[in-house]
Amino acid sequence: MDHKIELLAPGGDVDAIKAAIIAGADAVYCGLDTLNARNRATNISFEQLIGIIRLAHQYECQIFLTLNVVVLEREFKSIAKLLSKLVNTTLDGVIVQDIGMFNIIKQYFPTLDIHASTQLTTHNIGQIPFLKKLGASRVNLSRELNLREITAITAVCREYNLLSEVFVHGSLCVAFSGLCYSTSASVGNSGNRGRCSQACREEYETTATGHNFPLNIKDNSAFFDLPALIDAGVHSFKIEGRIKGANYVHTVVDSFRKQIDGFLNTGELTEDGERLYKVFNRDFSNAFLRGDLNQSMFIDNPRDNSKVHALSKHKAGESQSHSADKLQDKSQQISVVQIHEVEQNLQTDKNEIEAEVVEKIKHLSIEKVPLTLSFSGQVAQHLAVSVTTTGFSVEQNSFTVKSTSLLRPSESASIDKATIEKRFKSFNNAEFLLTELNCDNLHVGLSIPFKELTALKNKIASLLNNAVDIIPEVTLPALINHPKVAAKINSQAKNELSILICDEADAELTTITDADIYFKLPDAYKRDCTKYVGFLQDNPRLIPWFPAVLIGKDYDAAVTILEQVKPPLIVTNNTGIAYQANALGIKWIAGPFLNTTNSYALLAMKEDFDCSGAFISNEINAMQMKHIARPENFKLFYSIYHPILLMTSRQCFFQQSVGCEKPRIDNGCMLSCDKSTTITNLKGVSFEIDKQKAGYPSIYNQDQFLNMDIIEDLSNLFDGFMIDLTNIGAGDRQSPDKALLISQFEELLSNKKPNKKSDSASDEKSDSVSNEEANKEAKNPIDNHSSAKQQLHNLVPQSTNIQYHNGL
């Protein structure tokens, strides 16, 4: 082993953070009341954060702050204020999801260390240089990766001087993090905003295989895989659990601390992991890490499994104590008395854990540091300020600063206690408690220039801040909203239609429309696959559309397509492909699954990677979109018709729903399986489970997304609107005729309702045109627009645009 191992612990509240520190965590990640991906955690205030940083550093533990959500346009002003405060602390890092957040931190707050969140779905080697260029210093890898894939990515991390993190314990999402829209699609509770409602833990109507929790998977634990992860080059072993309490955090961190230290000291795993079962768990699996995706990953109990484990262990012990001929009967029976005894013993263990943790953390304080300022001076002397603190080391607890100028007599502008209090009261802040401001030794009727008081204040602030000058608050400059590219030539820039297909036979649609047609490439490929190279070369009008998830050899195959086809333009939902496209000089558009919600994300992609355009996220509403500023020579797109993706997984959804003859996923499953079915929750709402050939298992809403309102509301913002004709997620439902859909959408866009400005323009027509004819000419587009809308509602009867109205 040639690198340091970090144990990174969760801290959802102050006690949990204290428990992590005292249990031996090398670092703790925690979140403030807003802008973090665990809104259900208690979280902490900024004032508490300052005390936590000070406490942690006394124990040589680092603190990372989670800012791991997508950010809305209106939030950047308050974010700049927060970052201006954070940059003047000794915070060790910020965990970030939003590409726009990367942009402003790198540009305006370069001393803050940026960690790429798991919400960025980092799973291939191309994403590493992308994140490095954005400003990341470390990357959290997707939980779905196996050891071989992790090893390949960490090797690239070392090339780019990036640290790697892997989750080693805690809850597992069945969906790829950052790509789950399950509750966002219905009620606006987006996982990308820290408000996941955990649809995967819900109870559903009993499936054909007899399961009521078909999406619920066991907790992740790599407790016995630590040597392999060390060999793989992983730097940070991260524990999930910011909504868990101090007892859980202490038990898990202490267990992992002992396991890591034991292995480093002896070369052997010295802990049996039994303590992990005494706190909340859903049983454990390391199937993702081992690349063995089987049915045993699922569990029909989303609640605490600790009692079930204790009973199972008791049954196993009872079985071993009886002779072989009685084994079967005894192992299947356990009396009510025994159950009660096991439960009591478990509760006793839990109580002892709680008592131990309370005792260990009760003396740990995050209270403000008491601060006294004593002013002294007389005529013809320097003004002196003696600063005294407690809580710092001996070398730092007392110091004196003096003015440059000498005090001089002044009756009209003398420095009195009121003047000093006004200037220095800001030291009563998140870090310090200003207990005394003493002026007893300052003679009256004296003065120095007020700028010297400011200089003294800044000098004190710097010395209290470890001799680092305080960085002034940053006000973000207003962004220029550049016009549409076409609008520079024609003030009536047209909204273009674009179409997404995935069936090679649909290439013939190029003969009936001039719209841009994107061809959705698969998630998985056979080795040495050249099929799509030839297909795209034979159909140059098709614009390659790359999916969000491309792991290992599938990423390599996608890069080969880029290199051999060299298309003039692509759309990509994968940042690894974006990086490669930029390196190859290929123009690229950011797809909708890059979760773009603000101007700074657009700016980052434009400035750092020469991005040509972007789809704005379908998770945000009109008000959240309308003030997005377009970079120069940049196009904005929005999907107005598509299946509503709820989640995508590397795990199989069919094993727990309709069943599958294969006990585990193998290489053939990804390439050949094309099943579909439905599951229904207890509210009677059904969802489509869909697996396309060479695609990851996914779940869709039964309604299609159809948003025609945005064409009237925000046509000036967008260059183009896309319709998805892939039929993915449709299940057994009959799909509308594609040619008819295209013609109706083209009609809709060509006959948008005129806005007030265009209405007034029609009133100013030449006198040679009668008022009746002018009114008729102005009215026809409205009639045609309304007719197209009605036709589309008829063609797509099961549709919704609730996301557009709910927003984030």
Short mmCIF file of C-alpha atoms in Angstrom, two decimals, residues 319-639:
data_model
loop_
_atom_site.label_atom_id
_atom_site.label_comp_id
_atom_site.label_asym_id
_atom_site.label_seq_id
_atom_site.Cartn_x
_atom_site.Cartn_y
_atom_site.Cartn_z
CA SER A 319 -29.38 -25.75 15.85
CA GLN A 320 -25.71 -26.39 16.52
CA SER A 321 -26.46 -27.47 20.09
CA HIS A 322 -28.68 -30.37 19.00
CA SER A 323 -27.85 -33.64 17.33
CA ALA A 324 -28.01 -33.94 13.57
CA ASP A 325 -31.22 -36.00 13.56
CA LYS A 326 -33.04 -33.21 15.44
CA LEU A 327 -31.45 -30.36 13.54
CA GLN A 328 -34.25 -29.65 11.10
CA ASP A 329 -37.05 -29.52 13.67
CA LYS A 330 -35.14 -27.45 16.17
CA SER A 331 -33.76 -24.98 13.63
CA GLN A 332 -37.24 -24.14 12.41
CA GLN A 333 -38.72 -23.54 15.82
CA ILE A 334 -38.15 -20.80 18.36
CA SER A 335 -40.42 -20.22 21.31
CA VAL A 336 -42.14 -17.00 22.32
CA VAL A 337 -40.03 -16.99 25.48
CA GLN A 338 -36.84 -17.26 23.43
CA ILE A 339 -37.97 -14.48 21.09
CA HIS A 340 -38.61 -12.24 24.08
CA GLU A 341 -35.20 -13.08 25.52
CA VAL A 342 -33.44 -12.30 22.24
CA GLU A 343 -35.30 -9.01 21.92
CA GLN A 344 -34.42 -8.05 25.49
CA ASN A 345 -30.76 -8.85 24.96
CA LEU A 346 -30.70 -6.80 21.78
CA GLN A 347 -32.35 -3.85 23.50
CA THR A 348 -29.84 -4.12 26.34
CA ASP A 349 -27.03 -3.98 23.80
CA LYS A 350 -28.61 -0.93 22.15
CA ASN A 351 -29.01 0.80 25.51
CA GLU A 352 -25.38 0.10 26.36
CA ILE A 353 -24.28 1.56 23.02
CA GLU A 354 -26.32 4.70 23.68
CA ALA A 355 -24.94 5.09 27.22
CA GLU A 356 -21.39 4.64 25.97
CA VAL A 357 -21.80 7.23 23.23
CA VAL A 358 -23.45 9.77 25.57
CA GLU A 359 -20.60 9.37 28.04
CA LYS A 360 -17.93 9.76 25.36
CA ILE A 361 -19.32 12.90 23.71
CA LYS A 362 -20.72 14.80 26.69
CA HIS A 363 -17.50 16.72 27.28
CA LEU A 364 -17.00 17.69 23.63
CA SER A 365 -17.89 21.33 23.15
CA ILE A 366 -18.57 23.38 20.04
CA GLU A 367 -19.41 26.53 22.00
CA LYS A 368 -18.10 29.84 20.75
CA VAL A 369 -14.62 30.88 21.82
CA PRO A 370 -14.75 33.63 24.51
CA LEU A 371 -12.98 36.76 23.27
CA THR A 372 -11.95 39.94 25.10
CA LEU A 373 -10.63 43.13 23.50
CA SER A 374 -8.83 45.65 25.70
CA PHE A 375 -8.01 49.10 24.27
CA SER A 376 -5.30 51.31 25.75
CA GLY A 377 -3.36 54.44 24.86
CA GLN A 378 -2.59 58.03 25.70
CA VAL A 379 -1.54 61.10 23.79
CA ALA A 380 1.51 60.64 21.51
CA GLN A 381 1.34 56.86 21.90
CA HIS A 382 0.08 54.11 19.63
CA LEU A 383 -3.43 52.79 20.16
CA ALA A 384 -2.98 49.24 21.45
CA VAL A 385 -5.54 46.42 21.39
CA SER A 386 -4.89 43.35 23.54
CA VAL A 387 -6.76 40.29 22.32
CA THR A 388 -7.38 37.32 24.60
CA THR A 389 -9.10 34.06 23.71
CA THR A 390 -9.61 30.73 25.39
CA GLY A 391 -9.87 27.49 23.50
CA PHE A 392 -6.90 28.11 21.27
CA SER A 393 -3.43 26.72 21.88
CA VAL A 394 -1.21 28.57 24.38
CA GLU A 395 0.75 30.27 21.60
CA GLN A 396 -2.38 31.83 20.15
CA ASN A 397 -4.47 32.76 23.17
CA SER A 398 -3.16 36.30 23.63
CA PHE A 399 -1.64 38.95 21.38
CA THR A 400 -1.50 42.73 20.98
CA VAL A 401 -1.76 44.89 17.87
CA LYS A 402 -0.93 48.59 17.63
CA SER A 403 -1.88 51.43 15.34
CA THR A 404 0.62 52.90 12.92
CA SER A 405 -0.25 56.50 13.83
CA LEU A 406 0.05 58.07 17.25
CA LEU A 407 -2.97 59.18 19.26
CA ARG A 408 -3.53 62.91 19.16
CA PRO A 409 -5.88 65.26 21.07
CA SER A 410 -9.24 65.86 19.43
CA GLU A 411 -12.43 67.07 21.03
CA SER A 412 -14.69 66.76 17.99
CA ALA A 413 -13.60 63.36 16.57
CA SER A 414 -12.35 61.55 19.64
CA ILE A 415 -12.44 57.78 19.96
CA ASP A 416 -14.82 56.74 22.70
CA LYS A 417 -16.27 53.41 23.74
CA ALA A 418 -19.36 53.86 21.56
CA THR A 419 -17.17 54.38 18.48
CA ILE A 420 -15.08 51.32 19.31
CA GLU A 421 -18.16 49.14 19.96
CA LYS A 422 -19.61 50.15 16.60
CA ARG A 423 -16.39 49.24 14.80
CA PHE A 424 -15.52 46.02 16.65
CA LYS A 425 -18.90 44.47 17.53
CA SER A 426 -18.68 42.21 14.48
CA PHE A 427 -16.23 40.04 16.45
CA ASN A 428 -19.29 38.76 18.28
CA ASN A 429 -19.93 36.29 15.47
CA ALA A 430 -20.31 32.61 14.61
CA GLU A 431 -16.87 31.75 16.01
CA PHE A 432 -16.32 34.15 18.90
CA LEU A 433 -18.34 35.31 21.88
CA LEU A 434 -17.22 38.86 22.59
CA THR A 435 -17.39 38.78 26.37
CA GLU A 436 -15.66 42.08 27.08
CA LEU A 437 -14.73 45.22 25.22
CA ASN A 438 -12.61 47.18 27.73
CA CYS A 439 -11.62 50.82 27.27
CA ASP A 440 -10.59 51.64 30.85
CA ASN A 441 -6.97 52.29 29.87
CA LEU A 442 -7.80 54.45 26.86
CA HIS A 443 -7.53 58.15 27.68
CA VAL A 444 -10.44 60.34 26.59
CA GLY A 445 -10.34 63.10 24.00
CA LEU A 446 -7.91 61.32 21.69
CA SER A 447 -8.16 60.36 18.02
CA ILE A 448 -6.50 58.58 15.12
CA PRO A 449 -7.73 58.32 11.51
CA PHE A 450 -10.75 56.02 11.25
CA LYS A 451 -8.99 54.04 8.51
CA GLU A 452 -6.48 52.99 11.18
CA LEU A 453 -9.32 51.55 13.26
CA THR A 454 -10.36 49.55 10.22
CA ALA A 455 -6.76 48.40 9.71
CA LEU A 456 -6.56 47.30 13.37
CA LYS A 457 -9.82 45.41 13.03
CA ASN A 458 -8.61 43.63 9.88
CA LYS A 459 -5.28 42.76 11.52
CA ILE A 460 -7.04 41.23 14.53
CA ALA A 461 -9.39 39.30 12.24
CA SER A 462 -6.42 37.96 10.28
CA LEU A 463 -4.55 36.83 13.40
CA LEU A 464 -7.67 35.17 14.76
CA ASN A 465 -8.00 33.46 11.38
CA ASN A 466 -4.62 31.71 11.67
CA ALA A 467 -2.80 34.75 10.24
CA VAL A 468 -4.79 34.51 6.99
CA ASP A 469 -6.27 37.75 5.68
CA ILE A 470 -10.05 37.89 5.58
CA ILE A 471 -11.32 37.62 2.01
CA PRO A 472 -13.97 40.26 1.18
CA GLU A 473 -17.49 39.16 0.32
CA VAL A 474 -17.94 38.35 -3.36
CA THR A 475 -20.83 39.79 -5.33
CA LEU A 476 -21.35 37.82 -8.51
CA PRO A 477 -21.46 40.07 -11.57
CA ALA A 478 -24.62 40.08 -13.67
CA LEU A 479 -24.41 37.60 -16.53
CA ILE A 480 -25.05 38.71 -20.09
CA ASN A 481 -28.04 37.01 -21.66
CA HIS A 482 -26.90 36.69 -25.24
CA PRO A 483 -29.45 36.54 -28.07
CA LYS A 484 -30.23 33.39 -29.97
CA VAL A 485 -27.74 32.65 -32.69
CA ALA A 486 -30.43 32.96 -35.37
CA ALA A 487 -31.82 36.13 -33.78
CA LYS A 488 -28.69 38.05 -34.76
CA ILE A 489 -29.84 37.73 -38.34
CA ASN A 490 -33.58 37.38 -37.99
CA SER A 491 -35.47 38.98 -35.09
CA GLN A 492 -38.17 36.30 -35.44
CA ALA A 493 -35.90 33.37 -34.61
CA LYS A 494 -37.77 30.14 -35.18
CA ASN A 495 -38.12 27.39 -32.58
CA GLU A 496 -36.71 24.29 -34.22
CA LEU A 497 -38.13 20.80 -33.77
CA SER A 498 -35.79 17.90 -33.06
CA ILE A 499 -36.61 14.20 -32.77
CA LEU A 500 -35.10 11.36 -30.76
CA ILE A 501 -35.23 7.80 -32.14
CA CYS A 502 -33.57 4.52 -31.18
CA ASP A 503 -34.88 2.10 -33.84
CA GLU A 504 -32.67 1.90 -36.92
CA ALA A 505 -35.77 1.55 -39.08
CA ASP A 506 -36.85 5.03 -37.98
CA ALA A 507 -33.95 6.52 -39.93
CA GLU A 508 -36.47 6.76 -42.76
CA LEU A 509 -38.10 9.64 -40.87
CA THR A 510 -35.40 11.82 -42.41
CA THR A 511 -37.42 11.65 -45.64
CA ILE A 512 -40.51 13.32 -44.15
CA THR A 513 -39.04 16.10 -42.02
CA ASP A 514 -36.22 18.61 -41.99
CA ALA A 515 -36.01 18.41 -38.20
CA ASP A 516 -32.77 17.37 -36.54
CA ILE A 517 -32.97 13.68 -35.68
CA TYR A 518 -30.98 12.27 -32.80
CA PHE A 519 -30.19 8.57 -32.72
CA LYS A 520 -30.07 7.16 -29.19
CA LEU A 521 -27.10 4.85 -28.84
CA PRO A 522 -27.34 1.91 -26.44
CA ASP A 523 -25.95 1.63 -22.90
CA ALA A 524 -24.09 -1.61 -23.66
CA TYR A 525 -22.16 -3.11 -26.60
CA LYS A 526 -20.70 -6.42 -27.65
CA ARG A 527 -16.93 -6.43 -27.62
CA ASP A 528 -15.39 -5.02 -30.80
CA CYS A 529 -18.82 -3.82 -31.90
CA THR A 530 -18.66 -1.76 -35.12
CA LYS A 531 -22.34 -1.95 -36.01
CA TYR A 532 -23.17 1.63 -35.05
CA VAL A 533 -20.08 3.05 -36.75
CA GLY A 534 -21.28 1.82 -40.12
CA PHE A 535 -24.91 2.75 -39.42
CA LEU A 536 -24.08 6.36 -38.52
CA GLN A 537 -21.68 6.70 -41.45
CA ASP A 538 -24.46 5.50 -43.77
CA ASN A 539 -26.95 7.94 -42.20
CA PRO A 540 -25.05 11.22 -41.82
CA ARG A 541 -28.21 13.19 -40.98
CA LEU A 542 -28.56 11.30 -37.72
CA ILE A 543 -26.96 13.02 -34.74
CA PRO A 544 -25.55 10.53 -32.20
CA TRP A 545 -27.19 10.72 -28.76
CA PHE A 546 -25.09 9.17 -25.97
CA PRO A 547 -26.75 7.80 -22.81
CA ALA A 548 -26.09 8.86 -19.21
CA VAL A 549 -24.41 5.63 -18.07
CA LEU A 550 -21.47 4.06 -19.92
CA ILE A 551 -19.37 1.76 -17.75
CA GLY A 552 -16.07 0.08 -18.58
CA LYS A 553 -15.99 -1.52 -22.03
CA ASP A 554 -19.25 0.20 -22.96
CA TYR A 555 -17.60 3.57 -22.48
CA ASP A 556 -14.67 2.38 -24.59
CA ALA A 557 -17.08 1.33 -27.35
CA ALA A 558 -18.82 4.71 -27.25
CA VAL A 559 -15.46 6.49 -27.55
CA THR A 560 -14.63 4.28 -30.55
CA ILE A 561 -17.85 5.42 -32.23
CA LEU A 562 -16.83 9.04 -31.66
CA GLU A 563 -13.34 8.50 -33.03
CA GLN A 564 -14.36 6.53 -36.12
CA VAL A 565 -17.55 8.36 -37.13
CA LYS A 566 -16.30 11.84 -36.16
CA PRO A 567 -19.78 13.35 -36.42
CA PRO A 568 -19.97 17.15 -36.65
CA LEU A 569 -22.36 17.24 -33.66
CA ILE A 570 -23.48 14.95 -30.83
CA VAL A 571 -25.79 15.09 -27.83
CA THR A 572 -24.40 13.49 -24.69
CA ASN A 573 -25.81 12.80 -21.25
CA ASN A 574 -22.42 11.53 -20.10
CA THR A 575 -19.62 13.91 -19.09
CA GLY A 576 -16.95 11.37 -20.06
CA ILE A 577 -18.18 11.48 -23.65
CA ALA A 578 -18.41 15.28 -23.43
CA TYR A 579 -14.73 15.42 -22.48
CA GLN A 580 -13.74 13.14 -25.37
CA ALA A 581 -15.87 15.07 -27.87
CA ASN A 582 -14.18 18.30 -26.86
CA ALA A 583 -10.74 16.68 -27.15
CA LEU A 584 -11.64 15.49 -30.67
CA GLY A 585 -13.00 18.88 -31.74
CA ILE A 586 -16.56 17.56 -32.05
CA LYS A 587 -19.36 19.98 -31.18
CA TRP A 588 -21.58 18.71 -28.40
CA ILE A 589 -24.88 19.48 -26.73
CA ALA A 590 -25.47 18.65 -23.07
CA GLY A 591 -28.40 16.23 -22.79
CA PRO A 592 -31.31 16.51 -20.36
CA PHE A 593 -29.85 13.96 -17.91
CA LEU A 594 -26.94 16.23 -17.08
CA ASN A 595 -29.50 18.01 -14.87
CA THR A 596 -28.74 21.56 -16.07
CA THR A 597 -30.74 24.13 -14.09
CA ASN A 598 -28.79 27.40 -14.18
CA SER A 599 -26.70 29.84 -16.22
CA TYR A 600 -23.42 29.09 -14.46
CA ALA A 601 -23.62 25.44 -15.50
CA LEU A 602 -24.05 26.57 -19.10
CA LEU A 603 -21.11 28.94 -18.71
CA ALA A 604 -18.88 26.21 -17.26
CA MET A 605 -19.63 23.81 -20.09
CA LYS A 606 -19.13 26.56 -22.67
CA GLU A 607 -15.90 27.97 -21.23
CA ASP A 608 -14.21 24.75 -20.14
CA PHE A 609 -15.39 22.29 -22.79
CA ASP A 610 -16.58 24.39 -25.75
CA CYS A 611 -20.15 23.11 -25.39
CA SER A 612 -22.48 24.30 -28.19
CA GLY A 613 -25.81 24.00 -26.38
CA ALA A 614 -27.73 22.31 -23.60
CA PHE A 615 -31.06 20.81 -22.71
CA ILE A 616 -32.54 22.48 -19.65
CA SER A 617 -33.67 20.01 -16.99
CA ASN A 618 -37.30 18.89 -17.08
CA GLU A 619 -37.35 19.04 -13.28
CA ILE A 620 -37.66 22.84 -13.14
CA ASN A 621 -40.66 25.07 -13.82
CA ALA A 622 -41.18 28.19 -15.92
CA MET A 623 -40.29 30.64 -13.16
CA GLN A 624 -37.09 28.71 -12.43
CA MET A 625 -36.13 28.76 -16.12
CA LYS A 626 -37.08 32.23 -17.27
CA HIS A 627 -34.02 34.10 -15.94
CA ILE A 628 -31.43 31.64 -17.23
CA ALA A 629 -28.82 33.58 -19.23
CA ARG A 630 -27.64 32.18 -22.53
CA PRO A 631 -23.86 32.21 -23.18
CA GLU A 632 -22.69 33.67 -26.47
CA ASN A 633 -23.25 31.47 -29.55
CA PHE A 634 -25.04 28.89 -27.44
CA LYS A 635 -28.32 27.08 -28.04
CA LEU A 636 -30.92 26.08 -25.46
CA PHE A 637 -33.22 23.09 -25.85
CA TYR A 638 -36.07 21.48 -23.94
CA SER A 639 -37.83 18.14 -24.33
#
